[in-house]
Coordinates of C-alpha atoms in Angstrom, one line a residue:
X1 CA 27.5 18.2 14.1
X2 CA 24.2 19.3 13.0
X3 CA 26.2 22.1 11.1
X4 CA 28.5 20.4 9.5
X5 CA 25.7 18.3 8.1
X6 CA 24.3 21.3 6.7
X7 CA 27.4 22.3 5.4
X8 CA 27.2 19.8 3.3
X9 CA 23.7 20.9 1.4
X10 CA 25.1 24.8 1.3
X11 CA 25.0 24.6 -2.4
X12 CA 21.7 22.4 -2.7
X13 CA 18.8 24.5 -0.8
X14 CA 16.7 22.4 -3.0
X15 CA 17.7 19.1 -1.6
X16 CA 16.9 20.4 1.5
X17 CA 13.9 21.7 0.8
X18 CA 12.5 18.1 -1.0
X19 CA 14.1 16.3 2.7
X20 CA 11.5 18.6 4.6
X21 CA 8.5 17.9 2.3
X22 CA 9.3 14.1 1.8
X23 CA 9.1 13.8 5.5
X24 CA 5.9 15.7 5.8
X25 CA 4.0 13.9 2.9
X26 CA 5.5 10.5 4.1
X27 CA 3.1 10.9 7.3
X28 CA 0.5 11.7 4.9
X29 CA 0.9 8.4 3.0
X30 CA 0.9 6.3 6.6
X31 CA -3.1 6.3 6.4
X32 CA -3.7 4.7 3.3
X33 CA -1.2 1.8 3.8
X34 CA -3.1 1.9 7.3
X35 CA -6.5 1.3 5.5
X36 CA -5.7 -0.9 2.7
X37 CA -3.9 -3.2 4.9
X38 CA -7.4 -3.3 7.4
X39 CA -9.5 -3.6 4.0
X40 CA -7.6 -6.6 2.2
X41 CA -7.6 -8.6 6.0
X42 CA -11.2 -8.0 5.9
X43 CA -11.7 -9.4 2.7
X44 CA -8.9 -12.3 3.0
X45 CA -11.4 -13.0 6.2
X46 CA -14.8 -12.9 3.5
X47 CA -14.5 -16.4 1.9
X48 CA -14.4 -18.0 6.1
X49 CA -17.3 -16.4 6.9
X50 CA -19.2 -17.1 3.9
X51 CA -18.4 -20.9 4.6
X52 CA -19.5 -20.4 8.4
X53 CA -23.0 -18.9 7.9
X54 CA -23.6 -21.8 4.9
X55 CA -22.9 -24.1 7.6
X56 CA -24.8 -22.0 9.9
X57 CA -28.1 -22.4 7.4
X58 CA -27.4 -26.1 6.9
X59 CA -27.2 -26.7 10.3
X60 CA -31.3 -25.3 10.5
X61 CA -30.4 -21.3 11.5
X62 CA -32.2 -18.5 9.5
X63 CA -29.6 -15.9 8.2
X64 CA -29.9 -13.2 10.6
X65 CA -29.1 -15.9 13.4
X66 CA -26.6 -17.3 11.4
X67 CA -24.6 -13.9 11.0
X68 CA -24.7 -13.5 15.2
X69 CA -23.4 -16.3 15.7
X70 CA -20.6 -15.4 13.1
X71 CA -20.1 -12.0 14.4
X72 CA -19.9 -13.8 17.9
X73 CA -17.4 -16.5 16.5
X74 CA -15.2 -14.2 14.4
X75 CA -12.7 -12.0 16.7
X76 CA -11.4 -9.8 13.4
X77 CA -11.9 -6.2 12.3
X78 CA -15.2 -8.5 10.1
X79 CA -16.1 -9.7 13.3
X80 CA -16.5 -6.6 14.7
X81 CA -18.4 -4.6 12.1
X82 CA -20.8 -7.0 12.2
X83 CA -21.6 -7.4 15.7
X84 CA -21.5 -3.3 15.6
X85 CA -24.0 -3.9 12.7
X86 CA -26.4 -6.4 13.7
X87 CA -26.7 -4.0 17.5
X88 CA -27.8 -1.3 15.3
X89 CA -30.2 -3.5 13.0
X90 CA -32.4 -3.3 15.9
X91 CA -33.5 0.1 15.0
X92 CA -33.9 -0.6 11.3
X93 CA -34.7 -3.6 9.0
X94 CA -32.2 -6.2 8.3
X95 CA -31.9 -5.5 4.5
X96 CA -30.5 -1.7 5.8
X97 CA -28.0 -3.2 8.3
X98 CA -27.1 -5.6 5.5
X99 CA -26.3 -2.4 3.4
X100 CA -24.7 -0.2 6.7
X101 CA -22.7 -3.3 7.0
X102 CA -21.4 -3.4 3.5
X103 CA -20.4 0.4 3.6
X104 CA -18.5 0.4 6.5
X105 CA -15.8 -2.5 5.5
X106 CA -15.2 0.2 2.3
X107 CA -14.6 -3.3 0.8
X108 CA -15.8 -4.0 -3.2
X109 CA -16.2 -7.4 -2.6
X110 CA -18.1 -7.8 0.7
X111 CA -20.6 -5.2 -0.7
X112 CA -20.9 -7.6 -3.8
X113 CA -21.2 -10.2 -1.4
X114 CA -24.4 -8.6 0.1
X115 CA -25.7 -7.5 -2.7
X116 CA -26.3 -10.5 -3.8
X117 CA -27.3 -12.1 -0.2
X118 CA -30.6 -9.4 -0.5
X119 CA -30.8 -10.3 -3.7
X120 CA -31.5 -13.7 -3.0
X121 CA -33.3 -13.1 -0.2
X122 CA -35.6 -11.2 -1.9
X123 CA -36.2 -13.7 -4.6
X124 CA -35.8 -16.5 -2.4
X125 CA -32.9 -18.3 -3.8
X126 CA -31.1 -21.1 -2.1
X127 CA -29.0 -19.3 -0.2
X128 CA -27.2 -21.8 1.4
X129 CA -25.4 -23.3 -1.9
X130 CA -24.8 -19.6 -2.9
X131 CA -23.0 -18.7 -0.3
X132 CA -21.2 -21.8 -0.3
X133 CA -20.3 -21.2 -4.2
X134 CA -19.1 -17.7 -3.1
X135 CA -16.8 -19.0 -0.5
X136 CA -15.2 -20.8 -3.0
X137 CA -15.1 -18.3 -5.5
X138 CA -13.5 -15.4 -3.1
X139 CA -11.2 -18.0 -1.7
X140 CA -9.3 -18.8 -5.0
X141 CA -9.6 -15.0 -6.3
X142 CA -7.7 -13.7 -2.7
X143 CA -5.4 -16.8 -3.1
X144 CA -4.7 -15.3 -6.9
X145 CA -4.5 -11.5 -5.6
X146 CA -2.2 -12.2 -2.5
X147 CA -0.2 -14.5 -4.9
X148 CA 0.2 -11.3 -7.6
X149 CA 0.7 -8.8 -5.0
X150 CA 3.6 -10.8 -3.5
X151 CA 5.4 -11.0 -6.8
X152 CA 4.9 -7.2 -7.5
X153 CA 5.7 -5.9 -4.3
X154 CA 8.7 -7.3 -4.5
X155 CA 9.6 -6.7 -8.3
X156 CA 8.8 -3.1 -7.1
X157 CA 11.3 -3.2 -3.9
X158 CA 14.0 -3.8 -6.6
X159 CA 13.4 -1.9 -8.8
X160 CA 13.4 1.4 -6.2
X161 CA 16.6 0.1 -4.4
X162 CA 18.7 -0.4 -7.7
X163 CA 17.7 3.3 -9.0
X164 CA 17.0 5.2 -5.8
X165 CA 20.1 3.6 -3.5
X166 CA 22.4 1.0 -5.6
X167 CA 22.9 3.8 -8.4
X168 CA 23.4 6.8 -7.2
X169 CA 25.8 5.2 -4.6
X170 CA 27.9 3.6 -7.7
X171 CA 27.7 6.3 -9.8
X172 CA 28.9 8.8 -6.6
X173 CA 31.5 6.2 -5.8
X174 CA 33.2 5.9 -9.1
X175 CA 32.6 9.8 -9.2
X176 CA 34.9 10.7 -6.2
X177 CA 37.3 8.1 -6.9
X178 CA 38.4 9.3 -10.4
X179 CA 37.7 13.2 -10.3
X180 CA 37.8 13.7 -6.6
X181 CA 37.3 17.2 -5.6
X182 CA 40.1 17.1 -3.4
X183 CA 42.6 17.2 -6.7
X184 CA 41.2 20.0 -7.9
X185 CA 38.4 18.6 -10.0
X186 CA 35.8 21.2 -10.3
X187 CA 32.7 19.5 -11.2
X188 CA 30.0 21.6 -9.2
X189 CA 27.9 21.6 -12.3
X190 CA 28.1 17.9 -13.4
X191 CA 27.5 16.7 -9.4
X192 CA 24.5 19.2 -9.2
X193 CA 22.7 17.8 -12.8
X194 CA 23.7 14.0 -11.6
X195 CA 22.0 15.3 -8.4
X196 CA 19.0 16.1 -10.4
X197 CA 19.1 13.2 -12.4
X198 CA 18.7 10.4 -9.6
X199 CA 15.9 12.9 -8.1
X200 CA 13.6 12.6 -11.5
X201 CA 15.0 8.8 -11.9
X202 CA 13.4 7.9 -8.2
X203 CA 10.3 9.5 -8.8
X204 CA 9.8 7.4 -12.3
X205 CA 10.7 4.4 -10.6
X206 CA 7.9 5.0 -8.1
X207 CA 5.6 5.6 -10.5
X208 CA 6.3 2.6 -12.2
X209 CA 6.2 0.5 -9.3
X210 CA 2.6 2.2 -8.2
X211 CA 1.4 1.8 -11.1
X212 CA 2.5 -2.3 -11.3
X213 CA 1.0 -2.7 -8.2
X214 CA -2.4 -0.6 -9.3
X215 CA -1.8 2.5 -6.2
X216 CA -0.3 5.2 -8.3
X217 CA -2.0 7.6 -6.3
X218 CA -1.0 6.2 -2.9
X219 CA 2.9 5.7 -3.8
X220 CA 2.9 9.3 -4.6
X221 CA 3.1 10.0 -1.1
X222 CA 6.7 9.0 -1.2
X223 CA 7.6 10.1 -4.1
X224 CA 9.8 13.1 -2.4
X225 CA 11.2 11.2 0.3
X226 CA 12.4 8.9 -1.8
X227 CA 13.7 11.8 -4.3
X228 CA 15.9 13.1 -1.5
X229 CA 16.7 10.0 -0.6
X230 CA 18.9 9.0 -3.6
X231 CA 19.5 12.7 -4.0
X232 CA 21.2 12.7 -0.8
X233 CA 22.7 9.3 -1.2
X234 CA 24.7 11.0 -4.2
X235 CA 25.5 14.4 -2.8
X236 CA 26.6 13.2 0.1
X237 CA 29.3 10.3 -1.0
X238 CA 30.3 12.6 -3.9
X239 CA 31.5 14.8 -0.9
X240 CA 32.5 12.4 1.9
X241 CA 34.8 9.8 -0.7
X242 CA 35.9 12.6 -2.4
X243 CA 37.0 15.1 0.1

């Protein structure tokens, strides 16, 4: 079986070839689905904390208290940073594992968020309604980023599954039905270009959808799984409907 398979890419080494590095560089593009997905549940979990240690301040606590008590409420990945961050404050000021804490979410807005805590800590602002304000303000710009992201993640899922699978499987279907190669049409050349063609088409595809959803760089790890994906869709039905 595994043969005849092959068989079937004799006269496309290169197919076979973009099959073997789309695999490889698909595990490569695993980790930063991995990360972003760990970064944007940290910061859909920002704007509930912020409201918890406002509560925490009105209710009498002082901020470092107030951010135990949060780390000790909150059983997320932001949970858990900051319990590993306020263990280590011990050996430093609380300013520093303000900071340490920032770094390690690798999140844009919680280290705005604590920039401007030590901000206002330092100049003693009321911390209390700014946190409060910030709650709000993170809230409705998550709301407005999950909303967008929604949209163009699936705008993008369309758009790869009309070029990459729904045309090359029409085109290869209407190919082998009216010049199938089991009545003598010899069209080697034409099927190889088409082959081609729905390779380069994929990979523009892609790059429109990254680039929609602002992770060109990211998609690129599938661009040539998904290349040999439609490339293979078409080679293969050309040969299987048309004999």
């Amino acid at each position: 079986m595994i043969f005849s398979i092959l068989e079937m890419f004799r006269e496309e080494p290169f197919l076979l070839f973009l099959i073997t590095i789309g695999v490889a560089c698909a595990i490569g593009g695993v980790p930063p689905m991995i990360e972003r997905s760990r970064r944007r549940g940290i910061e859909n979990d920002l704007p509930a904390m912020l409201e918890a240690l406002s509560d925490s301040l009105g209710a009498g606590l002082g901020l470092q208290q107030a951010m135990m008590a949060e780390a000790d409420r909150n059983t997320g990945t932001l949970g858990k940073l900051l319990k590993e961050t306020l263990a280590e404050s011990h050996a430093s000021s609380f300013e520093s594992a303000l900071a340490n804490f920032a770094t390690k979410t690798r999140s844009s807005q919680v280290q705005r968020v604590m920039h401007l805590m030590s901000t206002a800590l330092e100049q003693d602002a009321p911390l209390q309604d700014i946190l409060a304000d910030m709650s709000r303000d993170y809230e409705r710009l998550n709301d407005l980023m999950n909303r967008r992201e929604s949209d163009l993640v699936g705008r993008s899922i369309l758009i790869m599954m009309f070029v990459a699978v729904g045309l090359p499987f029409l085109i290869a279907f209407i190919v082998a039905l009216f010049a199938p190669a089991s009545q003598g049409y010899q069209l080697d050349t034409f099927n190889s270009s088409f082959t081609m063609f729905f390779g380069v088409a994929s990979l523009i595809a892609l790059a429109v959808g990254g680039r929609m959803l602002g992770r060109m760089k990211s998609a690129m790890w599938w661009a040539p799984l998904w290349m040999a994906t439609s490339m293979t869709i078409y080679h293969v039905l050309v040969i299987v409907i048309g004999g």
